[in-house]
GROMACS .gro file of C-alpha atoms in nm:
model
  196
    1MET     CA    1  17.507  22.190  25.979
    2LYS     CA    2  17.860  22.022  26.108
    3LYS     CA    3  17.735  21.989  26.454
    4LEU     CA    4  17.390  21.819  26.360
    5HIS     CA    5  17.624  21.612  26.110
    6THR     CA    6  17.830  21.502  26.464
    7PHE     CA    7  17.545  21.429  26.680
    8PHE     CA    8  17.339  21.193  26.370
    9ALA     CA    9  17.735  21.029  26.335
   10LEU     CA   10  17.713  21.012  26.738
   11LEU     CA   11  17.402  20.888  26.743
   12LEU     CA   12  17.415  20.573  26.505
   13CYS     CA   13  17.787  20.510  26.689
   14LEU     CA   14  17.596  20.492  26.998
   15GLY     CA   15  17.247  20.292  26.844
   16PHE     CA   16  17.507  20.021  26.728
   17SER     CA   17  17.717  19.972  27.012
   18SER     CA   18  17.373  19.881  27.261
   19ILE     CA   19  17.266  19.643  26.935
   20LEU     CA   20  17.639  19.498  27.058
   21THR     CA   21  17.615  19.515  27.431
   22ALA     CA   22  17.297  19.350  27.423
   23GLN     CA   23  17.348  19.094  27.225
   24GLU     CA   24  17.769  18.975  27.324
   25GLU     CA   25  17.516  18.849  27.612
   26LYS     CA   26  17.395  18.561  27.383
   27ILE     CA   27  17.766  18.552  27.298
   28THR     CA   28  17.886  18.231  27.552
   29PRO     CA   29  18.267  18.042  27.557
   30PRO     CA   30  18.300  17.732  27.561
   31ALA     CA   31  18.343  17.456  27.861
   32GLN     CA   32  18.706  17.511  27.937
   33GLY     CA   33  18.946  17.368  27.615
   34LYS     CA   34  18.636  17.355  27.398
   35ALA     CA   35  18.549  17.589  27.100
   36VAL     CA   36  18.227  17.755  27.002
   37ILE     CA   37  18.112  17.841  26.642
   38TYR     CA   38  17.808  18.024  26.633
   39LEU     CA   39  17.638  18.019  26.282
   40VAL     CA   40  17.435  18.288  26.197
   41ARG     CA   41  17.208  18.268  25.902
   42THR     CA   42  17.158  18.659  25.827
   43SER     CA   43  16.949  18.669  25.496
   44SER     CA   44  16.582  18.672  25.528
   45ALA     CA   45  16.578  18.531  25.166
   46GLY     CA   46  16.442  18.160  25.070
   47SER     CA   47  16.324  18.137  25.479
   48ILE     CA   48  16.075  17.859  25.485
   49ILE     CA   49  16.415  17.637  25.243
   50ASN     CA   50  16.594  17.454  25.536
   51PHE     CA   51  16.926  17.399  25.527
   52LYS     CA   52  17.132  17.124  25.646
   53TYR     CA   53  17.437  17.152  25.880
   54PHE     CA   54  17.778  16.946  25.906
   55ASP     CA   55  18.043  16.935  26.118
   56GLY     CA   56  18.233  16.632  25.838
   57GLU     CA   57  18.030  16.333  25.921
   58THR     CA   58  17.837  16.472  26.187
   59TYR     CA   59  17.479  16.576  26.105
   60LEU     CA   60  17.429  16.882  26.307
   61GLY     CA   61  17.030  17.002  26.244
   62LYS     CA   62  16.830  17.132  25.944
   63PHE     CA   63  16.681  17.470  25.992
   64ASN     CA   64  16.460  17.716  25.782
   65GLY     CA   65  16.508  18.128  25.806
   66ARG     CA   66  16.667  18.358  25.980
   67LYS     CA   67  16.897  18.197  26.350
   68VAL     CA   68  17.123  18.169  26.575
   69PHE     CA   69  17.329  17.804  26.646
   70ARG     CA   70  17.568  17.749  26.868
   71TYR     CA   71  17.765  17.474  26.854
   72GLU     CA   72  18.081  17.323  27.123
   73CYS     CA   73  18.332  17.083  26.903
   74ASP     CA   74  18.667  17.024  27.049
   75PRO     CA   75  18.954  17.203  26.884
   76GLY     CA   76  19.143  17.134  26.540
   77LYS     CA   77  19.067  17.131  26.198
   78HIS     CA   78  18.698  17.109  26.099
   79ILE     CA   79  18.537  17.108  25.758
   80PHE     CA   80  18.176  17.310  25.883
   81TRP     CA   81  17.874  17.226  25.567
   82ALA     CA   82  17.571  17.320  25.478
   83ARG     CA   83  17.373  17.182  25.187
   84SER     CA   84  17.032  17.325  25.042
   85GLU     CA   85  17.053  17.331  24.666
   86ASN     CA   86  17.426  17.308  24.654
   87VAL     CA   87  17.711  17.284  24.892
   88ASP     CA   88  17.840  17.481  25.058
   89TYR     CA   89  18.169  17.440  25.323
   90VAL     CA   90  18.463  17.622  25.507
   91GLU     CA   91  18.729  17.478  25.614
   92ALA     CA   92  18.797  17.575  26.006
   93GLU     CA   93  19.100  17.572  26.232
   94LEU     CA   94  18.984  17.625  26.603
   95LYS     CA   95  19.135  17.691  26.923
   96ALA     CA   96  19.056  17.614  27.240
   97ASP     CA   97  18.836  17.823  27.451
   98ALA     CA   98  18.841  18.025  27.179
   99ILE     CA   99  18.474  18.201  26.997
  100TYR     CA  100  18.373  18.215  26.648
  101LEU     CA  101  18.115  18.334  26.406
  102LEU     CA  102  18.049  18.211  26.070
  103GLU     CA  103  17.772  18.447  25.875
  104VAL     CA  104  17.526  18.147  25.699
  105LYS     CA  105  17.278  18.351  25.378
  106ALA     CA  106  17.056  18.196  25.108
  107SER     CA  107  17.074  18.343  24.794
  108PHE     CA  108  16.856  18.224  24.456
  109GLY     CA  109  16.959  17.855  24.334
  110PHE     CA  110  16.786  17.701  24.027
  111VAL     CA  111  16.461  17.513  24.163
  112LYS     CA  112  16.553  17.630  24.574
  113ALA     CA  113  16.718  17.834  24.801
  114ALA     CA  114  17.101  17.829  24.768
  115VAL     CA  115  17.362  17.821  25.101
  116LYS     CA  116  17.629  18.041  25.054
  117PHE     CA  117  17.918  18.070  25.429
  118ASN     CA  118  18.080  18.461  25.459
  119THR     CA  119  18.352  18.427  25.704
  120VAL     CA  120  18.342  18.699  25.928
  121ASP     CA  121  18.528  19.051  25.941
  122TYR     CA  122  18.497  19.161  26.298
  123SER     CA  123  18.559  19.533  26.168
  124ASP     CA  124  18.270  19.528  25.870
  125LYS     CA  125  18.030  19.704  26.064
  126ARG     CA  126  17.781  19.628  25.837
  127GLN     CA  127  17.866  19.327  25.813
  128MET     CA  128  17.909  19.258  26.233
  129LYS     CA  129  17.569  19.477  26.281
  130ARG     CA  130  17.373  19.190  26.065
  131ILE     CA  131  17.520  18.965  26.236
  132PHE     CA  132  17.370  19.104  26.602
  133ARG     CA  133  17.035  19.246  26.503
  134ILE     CA  134  16.973  18.818  26.381
  135PHE     CA  135  17.134  18.766  26.816
  136LYS     CA  136  16.900  19.020  26.913
  137LYS     CA  137  16.583  18.926  26.728
  138LYS     CA  138  16.600  18.558  26.729
  139GLU     CA  139  16.609  18.331  26.994
  140LEU     CA  140  16.941  18.088  27.025
  141ILE     CA  141  16.992  17.710  26.921
  142ASP     CA  142  17.205  17.486  27.101
  143LEU     CA  143  17.400  17.237  26.782
  144ASN     CA  144  17.453  17.013  27.114
  145THR     CA  145  17.096  16.948  27.336
  146HIS     CA  146  16.864  16.984  27.014
  147GLU     CA  147  16.675  16.716  26.969
  148LEU     CA  148  16.637  16.618  26.583
  149VAL     CA  149  16.227  16.647  26.546
  150ASP     CA  150  16.129  16.587  26.206
  151GLU     CA  151  16.076  16.195  26.081
  152SER     CA  152  16.342  16.314  25.724
  153GLU     CA  153  16.685  16.387  26.019
  154LYS     CA  154  16.519  16.063  26.226
  155ILE     CA  155  16.794  15.902  25.924
  156TYR     CA  156  17.103  16.056  26.044
  157GLU     CA  157  16.990  16.039  26.414
  158ASP     CA  158  16.999  15.623  26.340
  159LYS     CA  159  17.268  15.628  26.080
  160THR     CA  160  17.092  15.443  25.840
  161LYS     CA  161  17.275  15.356  25.520
  162GLU     CA  162  17.005  15.710  25.308
  163ALA     CA  163  17.220  15.912  25.602
  164ASP     CA  164  17.535  15.769  25.530
  165LYS     CA  165  17.569  15.788  25.156
  166LYS     CA  166  17.389  16.192  25.156
  167ILE     CA  167  17.683  16.255  25.399
  168LYS     CA  168  17.926  16.083  25.119
  169ASN     CA  169  17.777  16.255  24.855
  170GLY     CA  170  17.777  16.601  25.008
  171LEU     CA  171  18.172  16.542  25.097
  172GLU     CA  172  18.240  16.420  24.761
  173LYS     CA  173  18.064  16.763  24.614
  174ILE     CA  174  18.297  16.942  24.813
  175ALA     CA  175  18.631  16.771  24.740
  176LYS     CA  176  18.579  16.793  24.400
  177LYS     CA  177  18.544  17.132  24.390
  178LYS     CA  178  18.884  17.161  24.606
  179GLN     CA  179  19.001  16.981  24.271
  180LYS     CA  180  18.832  17.217  24.014
  181GLY     CA  181  19.084  17.512  24.220
  182ARG     CA  182  18.792  17.673  24.360
  183LYS     CA  183  18.873  17.969  24.654
  184VAL     CA  184  18.903  17.694  25.002
  185LYS     CA  185  18.729  17.997  25.283
  186LYS     CA  186  18.911  17.922  25.548
  187ILE     CA  187  18.797  18.013  25.990
  188THR     CA  188  19.193  18.038  26.062
  189PRO     CA  189  19.311  17.962  26.458
  190GLU     CA  190  19.333  18.422  26.459
  191MET     CA  191  18.973  18.496  26.341
  192VAL     CA  192  18.858  18.447  26.723
  193TYR     CA  193  18.582  18.687  26.855
  194LYS     CA  194  18.655  18.920  27.098
  195LYS     CA  195  18.369  19.050  27.322
  196GLN     CA  196  18.395  19.427  27.258
   0.00000   0.00000   0.00000
């Protein structure tokens, strides 16, 4: 009986490590002097609902469903945020030549799906399995080269007053959350993803 338990434990570990190895190939380092963050939407709840993603005042794109996004940026301080029915955000301080992962989840909102960011604990095998399952099943979307195709996104591309108002509104919601003393999710420079 003990041998059977050992066999299944070994089989489980081998299965997880093969998922990790195959998916790590999709995780590429940034250009020299840059940082890269992968935003991984892992939950299928509210999969038809689009989340709009931002880096501070920069609009990154609007996407629905389980996907993985690659965003290369300058190192330093960033506020990554997304909006749906709500606004959620994470403060990040990224260092050059480093890779970071951020989990994006959908939860039930009042009218439509709400967005929630989860920082990644690389030692949490369940969370890593969830993340790498998306890397395996879904095509990677590069937010630096992705073209805005939806008409509703053109306002951000054209930097209209309406876009400025929506961005300002989102950043004001973030400021109010901070003022209320809500716990701020952070990605520190040390939270670098290291390939196995």
